[in-house]
Coordinates of N, CA and C in Angstrom, one line a residue:
M1 N 19.4 2.1 39.5 CA 18.1 1.4 39.4 C 17.3 2.0 38.3
A2 N 17.1 3.3 38.3 CA 16.3 4.0 37.3 C 16.8 3.8 35.9
Q3 N 18.2 3.7 35.8 CA 18.8 3.5 34.4 C 18.4 2.1 34.0
Q4 N 18.5 1.1 34.8 CA 18.1 -0.3 34.4 C 16.7 -0.4 34.0
Q5 N 15.8 0.3 34.7 CA 14.4 0.3 34.4 C 14.1 1.0 33.0
R6 N 14.9 2.0 32.8 CA 14.8 2.7 31.5 C 15.2 1.8 30.4
K7 N 16.4 1.1 30.6 CA 16.9 0.2 29.6 C 15.9 -0.9 29.3
A8 N 15.3 -1.4 30.4 CA 14.3 -2.5 30.2 C 13.1 -2.0 29.5
R9 N 12.6 -0.8 29.7 CA 11.5 -0.2 29.0 C 11.8 -0.1 27.5
H10 N 13.1 0.4 27.3 CA 13.5 0.6 25.9 C 13.6 -0.8 25.1
R11 N 14.1 -1.8 25.8 CA 14.1 -3.1 25.2 C 12.6 -3.6 24.9
L12 N 11.8 -3.4 25.9 CA 10.4 -3.8 25.7 C 9.7 -3.1 24.6
L13 N 10.0 -1.8 24.5 CA 9.4 -1.0 23.4 C 10.0 -1.4 22.1
A14 N 11.3 -1.8 22.0 CA 11.9 -2.2 20.7 C 11.3 -3.6 20.3
V15 N 11.0 -4.5 21.3 CA 10.4 -5.7 20.9 C 9.0 -5.5 20.5
A16 N 8.2 -4.7 21.2 CA 6.9 -4.4 20.8 C 6.8 -3.8 19.4
L17 N 7.7 -2.9 19.1 CA 7.7 -2.3 17.7 C 8.1 -3.3 16.6
A18 N 9.0 -4.2 17.0 CA 9.4 -5.2 16.0 C 8.2 -6.1 15.7
V19 N 7.5 -6.5 16.8 CA 6.3 -7.4 16.6 C 5.3 -6.7 15.8
F20 N 5.0 -5.4 16.1 CA 4.1 -4.6 15.3 C 4.5 -4.5 13.8
A21 N 5.7 -4.2 13.6 CA 6.2 -4.1 12.2 C 6.1 -5.4 11.5
A22 N 6.4 -6.5 12.1 CA 6.3 -7.8 11.5 C 4.8 -8.1 11.2
S23 N 3.9 -7.9 12.1 CA 2.5 -8.2 11.8 C 2.0 -7.3 10.7
T24 N 2.4 -6.0 10.7 CA 1.9 -5.1 9.6 C 2.4 -5.6 8.3
V25 N 3.7 -6.0 8.2 CA 4.2 -6.5 6.9 C 3.5 -7.7 6.5
A26 N 3.2 -8.6 7.4 CA 2.6 -9.9 7.1 C 1.1 -9.6 6.6
S27 N 0.4 -8.7 7.3 CA -1.0 -8.4 6.9 C -1.0 -7.7 5.6
T28 N -0.1 -6.8 5.3 CA 0.0 -6.1 4.0 C 0.3 -7.1 2.9
A29 N 1.2 -8.0 3.1 CA 1.6 -9.0 2.1 C 0.4 -9.9 1.8
S30 N -0.4 -10.2 2.8 CA -1.5 -11.1 2.6 C -2.6 -10.3 1.8
L31 N -2.8 -9.0 2.0 CA -3.7 -8.3 1.2 C -3.2 -8.1 -0.2
A32 N -2.0 -8.0 -0.4 CA -1.4 -7.8 -1.8 C -1.6 -9.1 -2.6
T33 N -1.6 -10.2 -2.0 CA -1.7 -11.5 -2.8 C -3.2 -11.7 -3.3
A34 N -4.1 -11.1 -2.6 CA -5.5 -11.2 -3.0 C -6.0 -12.6 -3.3
S35 N -5.5 -13.6 -2.5 CA -6.1 -14.9 -2.7 C -6.2 -15.6 -1.3
P36 N -7.4 -15.7 -0.8 CA -7.7 -16.3 0.5 C -7.2 -17.7 0.5
A37 N -6.9 -18.2 1.7 CA -6.3 -19.5 1.9 C -7.2 -20.7 1.6
T38 N -8.5 -20.5 1.9 CA -9.4 -21.7 1.8 C -10.5 -21.3 0.8
P39 N -11.1 -22.4 0.1 CA -12.2 -22.1 -0.8 C -13.4 -21.4 -0.1
A40 N -13.7 -21.7 1.1 CA -14.8 -21.0 1.8 C -14.4 -19.5 2.0
A41 N -13.2 -19.3 2.4 CA -12.8 -17.8 2.5 C -12.8 -17.1 1.2
K42 N -12.5 -17.8 0.1 CA -12.5 -17.2 -1.2 C -14.0 -16.9 -1.6
V43 N -14.9 -17.8 -1.3 CA -16.3 -17.5 -1.6 C -16.8 -16.3 -0.8
S44 N -16.4 -16.3 0.5 CA -16.8 -15.2 1.3 C -16.2 -13.9 0.8
A45 N -14.9 -13.9 0.5 CA -14.3 -12.7 -0.1 C -15.0 -12.3 -1.4
N46 N -15.4 -13.2 -2.2 CA -16.0 -12.9 -3.4 C -17.4 -12.2 -3.2
I47 N -18.1 -12.7 -2.2 CA -19.4 -12.1 -1.8 C -19.2 -10.7 -1.3
V48 N -18.3 -10.5 -0.4 CA -18.0 -9.2 0.2 C -17.5 -8.3 -0.9
G49 N -16.6 -8.7 -1.8 CA -16.0 -7.9 -2.9 C -17.1 -7.5 -3.8
R50 N -18.0 -8.5 -4.2 CA -19.1 -8.1 -5.1 C -20.0 -7.1 -4.5
Q51 N -20.3 -7.2 -3.2 CA -21.2 -6.2 -2.6 C -20.5 -4.8 -2.6
L52 N -19.2 -4.8 -2.3 CA -18.5 -3.5 -2.3 C -18.4 -3.0 -3.7
Y53 N -18.2 -3.9 -4.7 CA -18.1 -3.4 -6.1 C -19.5 -2.8 -6.5
R54 N -20.5 -3.4 -6.1 CA -21.9 -2.9 -6.5 C -22.1 -1.5 -5.8
T55 N -21.6 -1.4 -4.6 CA -21.8 -0.1 -3.8 C -20.9 1.0 -4.4
Y56 N -19.7 0.7 -4.6 CA -18.7 1.8 -5.0 C -18.3 1.9 -6.4
C57 N -18.4 0.8 -7.2 CA -17.9 0.8 -8.5 C -19.0 0.6 -9.6
G58 N -19.9 -0.3 -9.3 CA -20.8 -0.8 -10.3 C -21.8 0.2 -10.8
Q59 N -22.0 1.3 -10.2 CA -22.9 2.3 -10.7 C -22.3 3.0 -11.9
C60 N -21.0 2.9 -12.1 CA -20.3 3.6 -13.2 C -19.6 2.5 -14.2
H61 N -19.1 1.4 -13.6 CA -18.3 0.5 -14.3 C -19.1 -0.9 -14.4
A62 N -19.4 -1.3 -15.6 CA -20.1 -2.5 -15.8 C -19.2 -3.7 -15.5
L63 N -19.8 -4.7 -14.9 CA -19.1 -6.0 -14.6 C -20.1 -7.1 -14.5
A64 N -20.2 -7.9 -15.4 CA -21.2 -9.0 -15.4 C -21.2 -9.9 -14.2
Q65 N -20.0 -10.3 -13.7 CA -19.9 -11.1 -12.6 C -20.4 -10.5 -11.3
A66 N -20.4 -9.2 -11.2 CA -21.0 -8.5 -10.1 C -22.4 -8.0 -10.3
L67 N -23.0 -8.4 -11.5 CA -24.4 -8.1 -11.8 C -24.5 -6.5 -11.8
S68 N -23.5 -5.8 -12.4 CA -23.5 -4.4 -12.4 C -23.5 -3.9 -13.9
A69 N -24.5 -3.0 -14.2 CA -24.6 -2.6 -15.6 C -23.8 -1.3 -15.8
G70 N -23.3 -0.6 -14.8 CA -22.6 0.7 -15.0 C -23.5 1.8 -15.4
F71 N -22.9 2.8 -16.1 CA -23.6 3.9 -16.7 C -24.1 4.9 -15.7
G72 N -23.6 5.0 -14.5 CA -23.9 6.1 -13.6 C -25.2 6.0 -12.8
S73 N -25.3 6.8 -11.9 CA -26.5 6.8 -11.0 C -26.6 8.2 -10.4
N74 N -27.8 8.7 -10.4 CA -28.0 10.0 -9.8 C -28.7 9.9 -8.4
T75 N -28.8 8.7 -7.9 CA -29.4 8.6 -6.5 C -28.4 8.5 -5.4
T76 N -27.2 8.2 -5.7 CA -26.2 8.1 -4.7 C -25.2 9.3 -4.6
G77 N -25.3 10.2 -5.5 CA -24.4 11.3 -5.5 C -23.0 10.9 -6.0
I78 N -22.8 9.7 -6.5 CA -21.4 9.3 -6.9 C -21.2 9.7 -8.3
S79 N -22.0 9.5 -9.3 CA -21.7 9.9 -10.6 C -23.0 9.8 -11.5
R80 N -23.0 10.6 -12.5 CA -24.1 10.4 -13.5 C -23.5 9.9 -14.8
N81 N -22.2 9.9 -15.0 CA -21.6 9.4 -16.2 C -21.0 8.0 -16.0
G82 N -21.1 7.2 -17.0 CA -20.5 5.8 -16.8 C -19.0 5.9 -17.0
G83 N -18.4 4.8 -16.5 CA -17.0 4.6 -16.7 C -16.8 3.4 -17.6
P84 N -15.5 3.1 -17.9 CA -15.3 2.0 -18.8 C -15.8 0.7 -18.2
S85 N -16.3 -0.2 -19.1 CA -16.8 -1.5 -18.7 C -15.6 -2.4 -18.3
F86 N -15.7 -3.2 -17.2 CA -14.6 -4.1 -16.8 C -14.8 -5.5 -17.4
N87 N -15.8 -5.7 -18.2 CA -16.1 -7.0 -18.8 C -15.0 -7.5 -19.7
E88 N -14.3 -6.6 -20.3 CA -13.2 -7.0 -21.2 C -11.8 -6.6 -20.6
L89 N -11.8 -5.6 -19.7 CA -10.5 -5.1 -19.2 C -10.0 -6.0 -18.1
R90 N -8.7 -6.1 -18.1 CA -7.9 -6.8 -17.0 C -7.4 -5.7 -16.1
V91 N -8.0 -5.6 -14.9 CA -7.8 -4.5 -14.0 C -6.9 -5.0 -12.8
S92 N -5.7 -4.6 -12.7 CA -4.9 -5.0 -11.6 C -5.3 -4.4 -10.3
Y93 N -4.9 -5.1 -9.2 CA -5.1 -4.6 -7.8 C -4.6 -3.1 -7.7
A94 N -3.3 -2.9 -8.2 CA -2.7 -1.6 -8.0 C -3.4 -0.6 -8.8
S95 N -3.9 -0.9 -10.0 CA -4.7 0.0 -10.8 C -5.9 0.5 -10.1
S96 N -6.6 -0.4 -9.5 CA -7.9 0.0 -8.7 C -7.6 0.9 -7.6
V97 N -6.5 0.5 -6.8 CA -6.2 1.3 -5.6 C -5.7 2.7 -6.1
N98 N -4.9 2.7 -7.1 CA -4.4 4.0 -7.6 C -5.5 4.9 -8.2
A99 N -6.5 4.3 -8.8 CA -7.6 5.1 -9.4 C -8.3 5.8 -8.3
V100 N -8.4 5.3 -7.1 CA -9.1 5.9 -6.0 C -8.2 6.8 -5.1
T101 N -7.0 6.3 -4.9 CA -6.1 7.1 -4.0 C -5.5 8.3 -4.7
E102 N -5.3 8.2 -6.1 CA -4.8 9.3 -6.9 C -6.0 9.6 -7.9
P103 N -7.0 10.2 -7.4 CA -8.3 10.3 -8.1 C -8.1 10.9 -9.6
T104 N -8.8 10.1 -10.5 CA -8.9 10.5 -11.9 C -10.2 10.0 -12.3
G105 N -10.7 10.7 -13.3 CA -12.0 10.3 -14.0 C -13.2 10.2 -13.0
G106 N -13.3 11.1 -12.0 CA -14.5 11.2 -11.2 C -14.4 10.3 -10.0
H107 N -13.3 9.8 -9.6 CA -13.2 9.0 -8.4 C -13.1 9.8 -7.1
E108 N -13.1 11.1 -7.2 CA -12.9 12.0 -6.0 C -13.9 11.7 -4.9
K109 N -15.2 11.5 -5.3 CA -16.2 11.2 -4.3 C -16.1 9.8 -3.7
I110 N -15.6 8.9 -4.5 CA -15.4 7.5 -4.0 C -14.4 7.6 -2.9
R111 N -13.3 8.3 -3.1 CA -12.2 8.4 -2.1 C -12.8 8.9 -0.7
T112 N -13.8 9.7 -0.7 CA -14.3 10.2 0.5 C -15.3 9.2 1.2
K113 N -15.8 8.3 0.4 CA -16.8 7.3 0.9 C -16.3 6.0 1.3
I114 N -15.2 5.5 0.7 CA -14.7 4.2 1.0 C -13.6 4.2 2.0
N115 N -13.5 3.2 2.9 CA -12.4 3.2 3.8 C -11.3 2.3 3.3
P116 N -10.1 2.4 3.8 CA -8.9 1.6 3.3 C -9.2 0.1 3.2
K117 N -9.8 -0.5 4.2 CA -10.1 -1.9 4.2 C -11.0 -2.3 3.1
Q118 N -12.1 -1.5 2.9 CA -13.0 -1.7 1.8 C -12.3 -1.6 0.5
L119 N -11.4 -0.6 0.3 CA -10.7 -0.4 -0.9 C -9.9 -1.6 -1.2
N120 N -9.1 -2.1 -0.2 CA -8.3 -3.3 -0.4 C -9.2 -4.5 -0.9
E121 N -10.3 -4.7 -0.2 CA -11.2 -5.8 -0.5 C -11.7 -5.7 -2.0
V122 N -12.2 -4.5 -2.3 CA -12.8 -4.4 -3.7 C -11.8 -4.4 -4.7
A123 N -10.6 -3.9 -4.5 CA -9.5 -4.0 -5.5 C -9.0 -5.4 -5.7
A124 N -9.0 -6.2 -4.6 CA -8.6 -7.6 -4.7 C -9.7 -8.4 -5.5
Y125 N -10.9 -8.0 -5.3 CA -12.1 -8.7 -6.0 C -12.0 -8.4 -7.5
I126 N -11.8 -7.1 -7.8 CA -11.7 -6.7 -9.2 C -10.5 -7.4 -9.9
A127 N -9.4 -7.5 -9.3 CA -8.2 -8.1 -9.8 C -8.5 -9.6 -10.1
R128 N -9.1 -10.3 -9.1 CA -9.5 -11.7 -9.2 C -10.4 -12.0 -10.3
I129 N -11.5 -11.2 -10.4 CA -12.5 -11.4 -11.4 C -12.1 -11.1 -12.8
T130 N -11.2 -10.1 -13.0 CA -10.8 -9.7 -14.3 C -9.5 -10.2 -14.8
I131 N -8.8 -11.1 -14.0 CA -7.5 -11.6 -14.3 C -7.4 -12.2 -15.7
H132 N -8.4 -12.8 -16.2 CA -8.3 -13.5 -17.5 C -8.9 -12.7 -18.6
N133 N -9.3 -11.5 -18.4 CA -9.8 -10.6 -19.4 C -8.7 -10.3 -20.4
P134 N -9.0 -10.1 -21.7 CA -8.0 -9.9 -22.7 C -7.3 -8.6 -22.8
I135 N -7.9 -7.5 -22.3 CA -7.4 -6.2 -22.5 C -6.8 -5.6 -21.2
P136 N -5.5 -5.4 -21.1 CA -5.0 -4.7 -19.9 C -5.5 -3.3 -19.7
A137 N -6.0 -3.0 -18.5 CA -6.5 -1.6 -18.3 C -5.3 -0.7 -18.2
L138 N -5.4 0.5 -18.7 CA -4.4 1.5 -18.6 C -4.8 2.5 -17.6
S139 N -3.9 3.3 -17.0 CA -4.2 4.3 -16.0 C -5.1 5.4 -16.6
T140 N -5.2 5.5 -17.9 CA -6.1 6.5 -18.5 C -7.5 6.0 -18.7
D141 N -7.7 4.7 -18.3 CA -9.1 4.1 -18.5 C -10.1 4.5 -17.4
G142 N -9.6 5.2 -16.4 CA -10.5 5.8 -15.4 C -11.4 4.8 -14.8

Protein backbone atom coordinates (compact mmCIF):
# COMPACT_ATOMS: atom_id res chain seq x y z
CA MET A 1 0.00 0.00 0.00
CA ALA A 2 2.79 2.46 0.89
CA GLN A 3 4.48 1.74 -2.43
CA GLN A 4 1.26 2.49 -4.35
CA GLN A 5 0.86 5.77 -2.46
CA ARG A 6 4.45 6.69 -3.26
CA LYS A 7 3.91 5.92 -6.96
CA ALA A 8 0.73 7.99 -6.96
CA ARG A 9 2.56 10.92 -5.34
CA HIS A 10 5.36 10.62 -7.89
CA ARG A 11 2.85 10.69 -10.75
CA LEU A 12 1.09 13.68 -9.22
CA LEU A 13 4.42 15.46 -8.78
CA ALA A 14 5.39 14.68 -12.38
CA VAL A 15 2.09 16.07 -13.66
CA ALA A 16 2.43 19.19 -11.50
CA LEU A 17 5.98 19.77 -12.75
CA ALA A 18 4.88 19.31 -16.36
CA VAL A 19 2.05 21.83 -15.92
CA PHE A 20 4.42 24.29 -14.24
CA ALA A 21 7.03 23.88 -16.99
CA ALA A 22 4.43 24.37 -19.72
CA SER A 23 3.02 27.50 -18.08
CA THR A 24 6.53 28.91 -17.58
CA VAL A 25 7.42 28.32 -21.22
CA ALA A 26 4.15 29.88 -22.36
CA SER A 27 4.56 32.98 -20.20
CA THR A 28 8.20 33.40 -21.24
CA ALA A 29 7.26 33.07 -24.90
CA SER A 30 4.56 35.70 -24.50
CA LEU A 31 7.04 38.09 -22.86
CA ALA A 32 9.54 37.55 -25.66
CA THR A 33 7.04 38.50 -28.37
CA ALA A 34 6.46 41.88 -26.72
CA SER A 35 3.13 42.42 -28.45
CA PRO A 36 -0.03 42.37 -26.36
CA ALA A 37 -3.08 40.65 -27.85
CA THR A 38 -5.54 43.56 -27.86
CA PRO A 39 -5.23 47.25 -28.70
CA ALA A 40 -6.33 48.15 -25.16
CA ALA A 41 -3.64 45.89 -23.71
CA LYS A 42 -1.09 47.49 -26.05
CA VAL A 43 -2.06 50.98 -24.89
CA SER A 44 -1.84 49.87 -21.25
CA ALA A 45 1.54 48.20 -21.89
CA ASN A 46 2.79 51.38 -23.56
CA ILE A 47 1.74 53.49 -20.57
CA VAL A 48 3.40 51.13 -18.09
CA GLY A 49 6.46 50.80 -20.33
CA ARG A 50 6.75 54.57 -20.69
CA GLN A 51 6.50 55.07 -16.91
CA LEU A 52 9.17 52.43 -16.32
CA TYR A 53 11.34 53.96 -19.05
CA ARG A 54 11.10 57.39 -17.43
CA THR A 55 11.94 55.90 -14.03
CA TYR A 56 14.85 53.66 -14.98
CA CYS A 57 16.14 54.72 -18.42
CA GLY A 58 15.00 58.21 -19.35
CA GLN A 59 17.29 60.02 -16.96
CA CYS A 60 20.26 58.95 -19.08
CA HIS A 61 18.80 57.91 -22.47
CA ALA A 62 16.73 60.40 -24.47
CA LEU A 63 13.55 59.04 -26.09
CA ALA A 64 11.01 61.49 -27.48
CA GLN A 65 8.07 59.05 -27.29
CA ALA A 66 8.67 58.67 -23.54
CA LEU A 67 9.11 62.44 -23.09
CA SER A 68 12.61 61.78 -21.73
CA ALA A 69 15.50 64.14 -22.41
CA GLY A 70 18.26 61.95 -20.98
CA PHE A 71 21.58 63.45 -19.88
CA GLY A 72 21.68 62.11 -16.34
CA SER A 73 20.23 63.10 -13.00
CA ASN A 74 21.83 63.66 -9.63
CA THR A 75 18.58 63.41 -7.63
CA THR A 76 17.99 59.66 -8.00
CA GLY A 77 21.50 58.36 -7.51
CA ILE A 78 21.29 56.56 -10.85
CA SER A 79 23.69 58.60 -12.98
CA ARG A 80 25.08 62.03 -13.66
CA ASN A 81 26.27 61.18 -17.17
CA GLY A 82 23.99 60.76 -20.14
CA GLY A 83 23.75 57.63 -22.25
CA PRO A 84 23.14 57.38 -25.98
CA SER A 85 19.87 58.77 -27.28
CA PHE A 86 17.35 56.13 -28.42
CA ASN A 87 15.64 58.57 -30.79
CA GLU A 88 17.58 57.15 -33.76
CA LEU A 89 18.78 53.81 -32.37
CA ARG A 90 16.85 50.57 -32.94
CA VAL A 91 17.18 48.81 -29.59
CA SER A 92 16.15 45.17 -29.42
CA TYR A 93 14.50 43.53 -26.42
CA ALA A 94 17.58 41.34 -25.91
CA SER A 95 19.93 44.34 -26.03
CA SER A 96 17.99 46.11 -23.29
CA VAL A 97 17.86 43.05 -21.05
CA ASN A 98 21.56 42.29 -21.62
CA ALA A 99 22.57 45.88 -20.86
CA VAL A 100 21.04 45.56 -17.40
CA THR A 101 21.73 41.91 -16.57
CA GLU A 102 25.31 42.07 -17.87
CA PRO A 103 26.00 45.61 -16.67
CA THR A 104 27.94 47.91 -18.95
CA GLY A 105 28.15 51.64 -19.18
CA GLY A 106 26.80 52.45 -15.72
CA HIS A 107 23.84 50.08 -15.55
CA GLU A 108 25.10 48.53 -12.30
CA LYS A 109 22.77 50.63 -10.14
CA ILE A 110 19.76 49.96 -12.38
CA ARG A 111 20.30 46.23 -11.90
CA THR A 112 19.83 46.65 -8.15
CA LYS A 113 16.70 48.82 -8.50
CA ILE A 114 14.62 47.13 -11.21
CA ASN A 115 12.86 43.79 -10.74
CA PRO A 116 12.70 41.14 -13.52
CA LYS A 117 9.06 41.85 -14.42
CA GLN A 118 9.76 45.57 -14.76
CA LEU A 119 12.88 44.84 -16.83
CA ASN A 120 10.85 42.66 -19.21
CA GLU A 121 8.15 45.33 -19.54
CA VAL A 122 10.54 48.23 -20.18
CA ALA A 123 12.68 46.16 -22.60
CA ALA A 124 9.54 45.24 -24.56
CA TYR A 125 8.50 48.91 -24.60
CA ILE A 126 11.89 50.07 -25.87
CA ALA A 127 11.89 47.39 -28.59
CA ARG A 128 8.34 48.36 -29.69
CA ILE A 129 9.03 52.09 -29.73
CA THR A 130 12.41 51.91 -31.51
CA ILE A 131 11.66 49.11 -34.00
CA HIS A 132 11.51 51.49 -36.99
CA ASN A 133 14.55 53.59 -36.03
CA PRO A 134 17.28 53.54 -38.69
CA ILE A 135 20.41 52.69 -36.65
CA PRO A 136 20.74 49.27 -34.99
CA ALA A 137 22.08 49.58 -31.45
CA LEU A 138 25.33 47.78 -30.70
CA SER A 139 26.27 46.20 -27.40
CA THR A 140 28.89 48.94 -27.02
CA ASP A 141 26.23 51.68 -27.17
CA GLY A 142 25.61 51.36 -23.39
